[in-house]
Coordinates of C-alpha atoms in Angstrom, one line a residue:
X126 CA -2.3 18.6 0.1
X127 CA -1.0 16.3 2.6
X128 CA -0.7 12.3 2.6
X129 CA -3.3 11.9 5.0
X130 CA -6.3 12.6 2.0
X131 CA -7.5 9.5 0.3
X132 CA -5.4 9.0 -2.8
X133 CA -7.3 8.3 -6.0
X134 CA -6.2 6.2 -9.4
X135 CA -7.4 7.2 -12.2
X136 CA -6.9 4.7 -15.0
X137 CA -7.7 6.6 -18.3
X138 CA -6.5 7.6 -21.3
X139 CA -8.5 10.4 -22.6
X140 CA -6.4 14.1 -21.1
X141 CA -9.3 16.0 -21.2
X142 CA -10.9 13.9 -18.6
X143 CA -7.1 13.1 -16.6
X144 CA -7.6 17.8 -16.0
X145 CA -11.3 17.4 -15.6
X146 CA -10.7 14.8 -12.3
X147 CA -7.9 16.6 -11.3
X148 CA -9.6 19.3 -10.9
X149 CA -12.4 17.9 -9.0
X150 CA -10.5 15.5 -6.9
X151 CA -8.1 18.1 -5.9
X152 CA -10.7 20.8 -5.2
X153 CA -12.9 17.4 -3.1
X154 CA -9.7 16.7 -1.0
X155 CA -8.3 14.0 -3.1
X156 CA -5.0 13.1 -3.9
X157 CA -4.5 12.1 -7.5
X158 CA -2.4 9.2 -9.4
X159 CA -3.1 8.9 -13.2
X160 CA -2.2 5.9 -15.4
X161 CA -2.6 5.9 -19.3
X162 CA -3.1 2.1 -19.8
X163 CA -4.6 -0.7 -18.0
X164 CA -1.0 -2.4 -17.3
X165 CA 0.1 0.6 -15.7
X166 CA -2.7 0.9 -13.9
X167 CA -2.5 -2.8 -12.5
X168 CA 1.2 -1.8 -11.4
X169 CA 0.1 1.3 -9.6
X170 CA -2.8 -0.2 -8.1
X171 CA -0.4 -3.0 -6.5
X172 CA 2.7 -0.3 -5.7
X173 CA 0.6 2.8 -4.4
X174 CA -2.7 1.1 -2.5
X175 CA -4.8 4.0 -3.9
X176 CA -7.8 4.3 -1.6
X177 CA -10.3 4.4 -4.4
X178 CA -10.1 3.4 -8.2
X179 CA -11.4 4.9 -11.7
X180 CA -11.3 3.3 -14.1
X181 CA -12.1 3.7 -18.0
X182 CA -13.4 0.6 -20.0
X183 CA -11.8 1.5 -23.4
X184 CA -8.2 1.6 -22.9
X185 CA -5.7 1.4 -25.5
X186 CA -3.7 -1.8 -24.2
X187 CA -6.7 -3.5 -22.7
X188 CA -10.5 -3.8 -22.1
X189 CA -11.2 -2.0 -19.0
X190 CA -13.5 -5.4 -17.9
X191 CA -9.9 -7.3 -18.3
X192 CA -8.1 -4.9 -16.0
X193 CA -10.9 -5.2 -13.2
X194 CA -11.2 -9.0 -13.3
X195 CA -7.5 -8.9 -13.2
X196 CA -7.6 -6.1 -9.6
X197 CA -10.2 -8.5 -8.1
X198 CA -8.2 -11.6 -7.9
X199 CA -6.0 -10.0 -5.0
X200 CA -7.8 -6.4 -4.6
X201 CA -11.0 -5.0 -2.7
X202 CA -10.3 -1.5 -3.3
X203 CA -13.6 0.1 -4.3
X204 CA -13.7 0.3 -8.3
X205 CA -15.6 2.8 -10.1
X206 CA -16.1 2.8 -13.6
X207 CA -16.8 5.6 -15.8
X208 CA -18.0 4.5 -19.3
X209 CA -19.0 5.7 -22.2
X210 CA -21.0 2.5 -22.5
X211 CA -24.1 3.6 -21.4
X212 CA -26.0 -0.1 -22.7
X213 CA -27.5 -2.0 -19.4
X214 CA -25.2 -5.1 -20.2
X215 CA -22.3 -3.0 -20.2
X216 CA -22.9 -1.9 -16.6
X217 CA -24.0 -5.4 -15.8
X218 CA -20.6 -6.8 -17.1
X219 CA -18.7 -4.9 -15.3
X220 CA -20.4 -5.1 -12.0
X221 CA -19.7 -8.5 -12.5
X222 CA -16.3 -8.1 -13.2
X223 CA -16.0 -6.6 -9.8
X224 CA -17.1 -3.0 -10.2
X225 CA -18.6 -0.9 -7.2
X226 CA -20.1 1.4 -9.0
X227 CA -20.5 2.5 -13.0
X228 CA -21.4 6.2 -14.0
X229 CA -21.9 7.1 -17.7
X230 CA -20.2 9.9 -19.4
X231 CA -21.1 12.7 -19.3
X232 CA -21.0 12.9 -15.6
X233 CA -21.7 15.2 -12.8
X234 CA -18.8 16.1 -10.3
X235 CA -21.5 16.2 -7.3
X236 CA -22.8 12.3 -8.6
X237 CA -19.2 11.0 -8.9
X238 CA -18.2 12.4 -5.4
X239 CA -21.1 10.8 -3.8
X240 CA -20.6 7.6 -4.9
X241 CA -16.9 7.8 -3.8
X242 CA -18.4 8.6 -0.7
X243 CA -20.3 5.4 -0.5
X244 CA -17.2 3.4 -1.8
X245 CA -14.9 4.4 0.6
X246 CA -17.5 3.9 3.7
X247 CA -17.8 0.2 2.4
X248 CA -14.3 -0.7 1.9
X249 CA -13.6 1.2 6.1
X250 CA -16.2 -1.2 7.2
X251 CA -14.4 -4.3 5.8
X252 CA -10.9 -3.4 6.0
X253 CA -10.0 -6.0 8.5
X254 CA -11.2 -8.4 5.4
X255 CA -8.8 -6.8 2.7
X256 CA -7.2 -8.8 0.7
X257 CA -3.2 -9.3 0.3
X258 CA -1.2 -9.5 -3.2
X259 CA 0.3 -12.7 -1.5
X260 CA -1.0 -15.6 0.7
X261 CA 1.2 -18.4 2.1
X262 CA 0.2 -21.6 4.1
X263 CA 2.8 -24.2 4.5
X264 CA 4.7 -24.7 1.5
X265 CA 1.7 -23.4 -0.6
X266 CA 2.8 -19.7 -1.5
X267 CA 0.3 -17.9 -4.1
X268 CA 1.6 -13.9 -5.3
X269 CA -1.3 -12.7 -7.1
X270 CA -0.7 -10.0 -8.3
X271 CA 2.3 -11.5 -10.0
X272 CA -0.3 -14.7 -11.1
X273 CA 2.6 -16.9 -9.8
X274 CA 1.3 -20.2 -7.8
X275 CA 4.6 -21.8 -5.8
X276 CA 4.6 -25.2 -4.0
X277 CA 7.3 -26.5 -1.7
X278 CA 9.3 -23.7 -3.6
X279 CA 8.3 -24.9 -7.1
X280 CA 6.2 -22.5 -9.5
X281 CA 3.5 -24.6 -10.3
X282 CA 1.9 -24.1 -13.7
X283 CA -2.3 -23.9 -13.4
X284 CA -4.7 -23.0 -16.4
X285 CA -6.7 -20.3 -16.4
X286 CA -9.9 -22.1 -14.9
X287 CA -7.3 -23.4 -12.0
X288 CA -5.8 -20.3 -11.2
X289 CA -9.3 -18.5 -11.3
X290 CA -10.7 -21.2 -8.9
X291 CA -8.2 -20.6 -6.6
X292 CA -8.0 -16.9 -7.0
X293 CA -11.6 -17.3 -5.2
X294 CA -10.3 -19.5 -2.6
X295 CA -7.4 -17.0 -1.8
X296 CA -9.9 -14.1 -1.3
X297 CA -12.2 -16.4 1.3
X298 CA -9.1 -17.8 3.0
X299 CA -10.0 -19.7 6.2
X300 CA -13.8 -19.0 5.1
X301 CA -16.3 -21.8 3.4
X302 CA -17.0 -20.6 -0.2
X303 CA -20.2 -22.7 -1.3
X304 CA -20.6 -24.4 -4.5
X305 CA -22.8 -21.6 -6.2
X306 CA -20.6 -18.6 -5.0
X307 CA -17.4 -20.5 -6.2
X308 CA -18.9 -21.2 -9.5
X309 CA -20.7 -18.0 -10.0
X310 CA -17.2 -15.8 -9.3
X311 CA -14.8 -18.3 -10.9
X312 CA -17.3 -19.3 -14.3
X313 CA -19.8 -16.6 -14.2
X314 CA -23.8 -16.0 -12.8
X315 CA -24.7 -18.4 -15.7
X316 CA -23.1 -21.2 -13.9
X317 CA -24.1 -21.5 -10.4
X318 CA -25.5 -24.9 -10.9
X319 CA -23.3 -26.9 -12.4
X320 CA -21.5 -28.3 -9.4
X321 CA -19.8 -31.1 -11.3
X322 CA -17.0 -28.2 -12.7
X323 CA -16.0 -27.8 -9.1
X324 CA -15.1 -31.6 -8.4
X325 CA -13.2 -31.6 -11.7
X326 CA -11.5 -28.7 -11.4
X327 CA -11.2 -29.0 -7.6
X328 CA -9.5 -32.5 -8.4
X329 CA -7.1 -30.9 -10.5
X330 CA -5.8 -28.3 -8.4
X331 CA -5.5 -31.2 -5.4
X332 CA -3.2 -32.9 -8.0
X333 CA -1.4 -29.9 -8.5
X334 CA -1.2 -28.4 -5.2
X335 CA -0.9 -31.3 -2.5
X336 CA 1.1 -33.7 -1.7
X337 CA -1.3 -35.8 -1.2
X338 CA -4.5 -35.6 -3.1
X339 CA -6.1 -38.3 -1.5
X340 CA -6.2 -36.8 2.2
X341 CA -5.9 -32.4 1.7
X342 CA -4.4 -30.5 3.7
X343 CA -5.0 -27.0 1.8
X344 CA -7.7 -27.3 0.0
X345 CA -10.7 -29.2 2.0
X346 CA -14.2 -30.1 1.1
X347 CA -17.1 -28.9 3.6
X348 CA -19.6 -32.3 2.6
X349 CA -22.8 -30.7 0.7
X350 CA -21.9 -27.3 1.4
X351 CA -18.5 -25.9 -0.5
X352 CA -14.6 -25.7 -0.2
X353 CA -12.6 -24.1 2.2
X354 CA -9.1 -22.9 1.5
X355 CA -6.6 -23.2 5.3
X356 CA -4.8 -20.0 6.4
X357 CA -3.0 -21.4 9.3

């Protein structure tokens, strides 16, 4: 086993299932990193850049939804989940979370190695997109992995609906994000029309965030289209 093979995280609590991937991923050409709980796993996602994530839903310490929302607001690395939850809206919540993929157990070792497969082809073709736990333009300084938000040196304390709005922004860097996509990953799909949360909640971070709300020089509005968050 050497470092060069793709190294796996496998966030679950159940042992029988920690020897039954081990034994899979190993005999596959896998490295394999186990957590117990979705707070280790967050740690070890941010410490060890595993190449591919699986994930458990019920987790003793927290819902397994939590602990992906949570990875997307600074990761990309493809997410499987494997569930008991076999209902549709289970799979749809957590593709919605941020999931890549969800496989009901039981499963089959030749079905879960596919879809790794798939995963990690994706996340080669947008590497040069990936995500850092950190962003910093000017004196605007955001770790998220650590959900701290610094100005001019200054921790800066945001709500939840703040710091998921900008969570967005910091993933699209540099990039327009239009009204419905901001609203649908910050509030949810049943949102994506209710552009008046944006201004509100845009005008709140602008008061938070700049030093002059009035004229932006982070946070800037595309007219009619969506808001774009600078990188340089």
């Amino acid at each position: 086993m050497t470092d060069t093979m793709p190294l796996v995280l496998v966030i679950e609590d159940e042992p029988q299932i920690h020897r039954f991937l081990k034994v899979a991923l190993t005999s596959n050409g896998y490295r394999l990193l186990t957590a117990l709980n979705g707070q280790d796993g967050l740690i070890q996602a941010a410490t060890q850049q595993p190449a591919v994530i699986i994930l458990d839903l019920g987790l003793p310490d927290m819902d397994g939804l939590e602990v992906t929302r949570r990875l997307r607001e600074w990761s990309t690395t493809p997410l499987i989940v494997l569930s008991a939850r076999g209902q549709e809206q289970d799979k749809i919540d957590a593709l919605d979370a941020g999931a890549n993929d969800y496989l009901t157990k039981p499963f089959g070792v030749g079905e879960l190695m596919a879809r790794m497969r798939v995963a990690l082809r994706l996340a080669a073709r947008a590497a040069a997109g990936t995500a850092t736990p950190t962003f910093t333009v000017g004196g605007l300084h955001v770790d998220l992995a650590q959900r701290r938000v610094e100005r001019d040196g200054q921790e800066v304390q945001l709500t939840p609906r703040e710091y998921g709005l900008l969570t967005v922004l910091v993933r699209y860097a540099g990039r327009v994000v239009t009204h419905q996509q901001l609203l649908r990953e910050a509030w949810g799909p049943g949102y994506t029309e209710e552009s008046h949360y944006l201004r509100v909640y845009m005008g709140h971070l602008r008061r938070k965030l700049e030093s002059d709300p009035a004229r932006p020089r982070y946070l800037l509005t595309e007219p009619g289209v969506g808001y774009r968050l600078v990188d340089e």
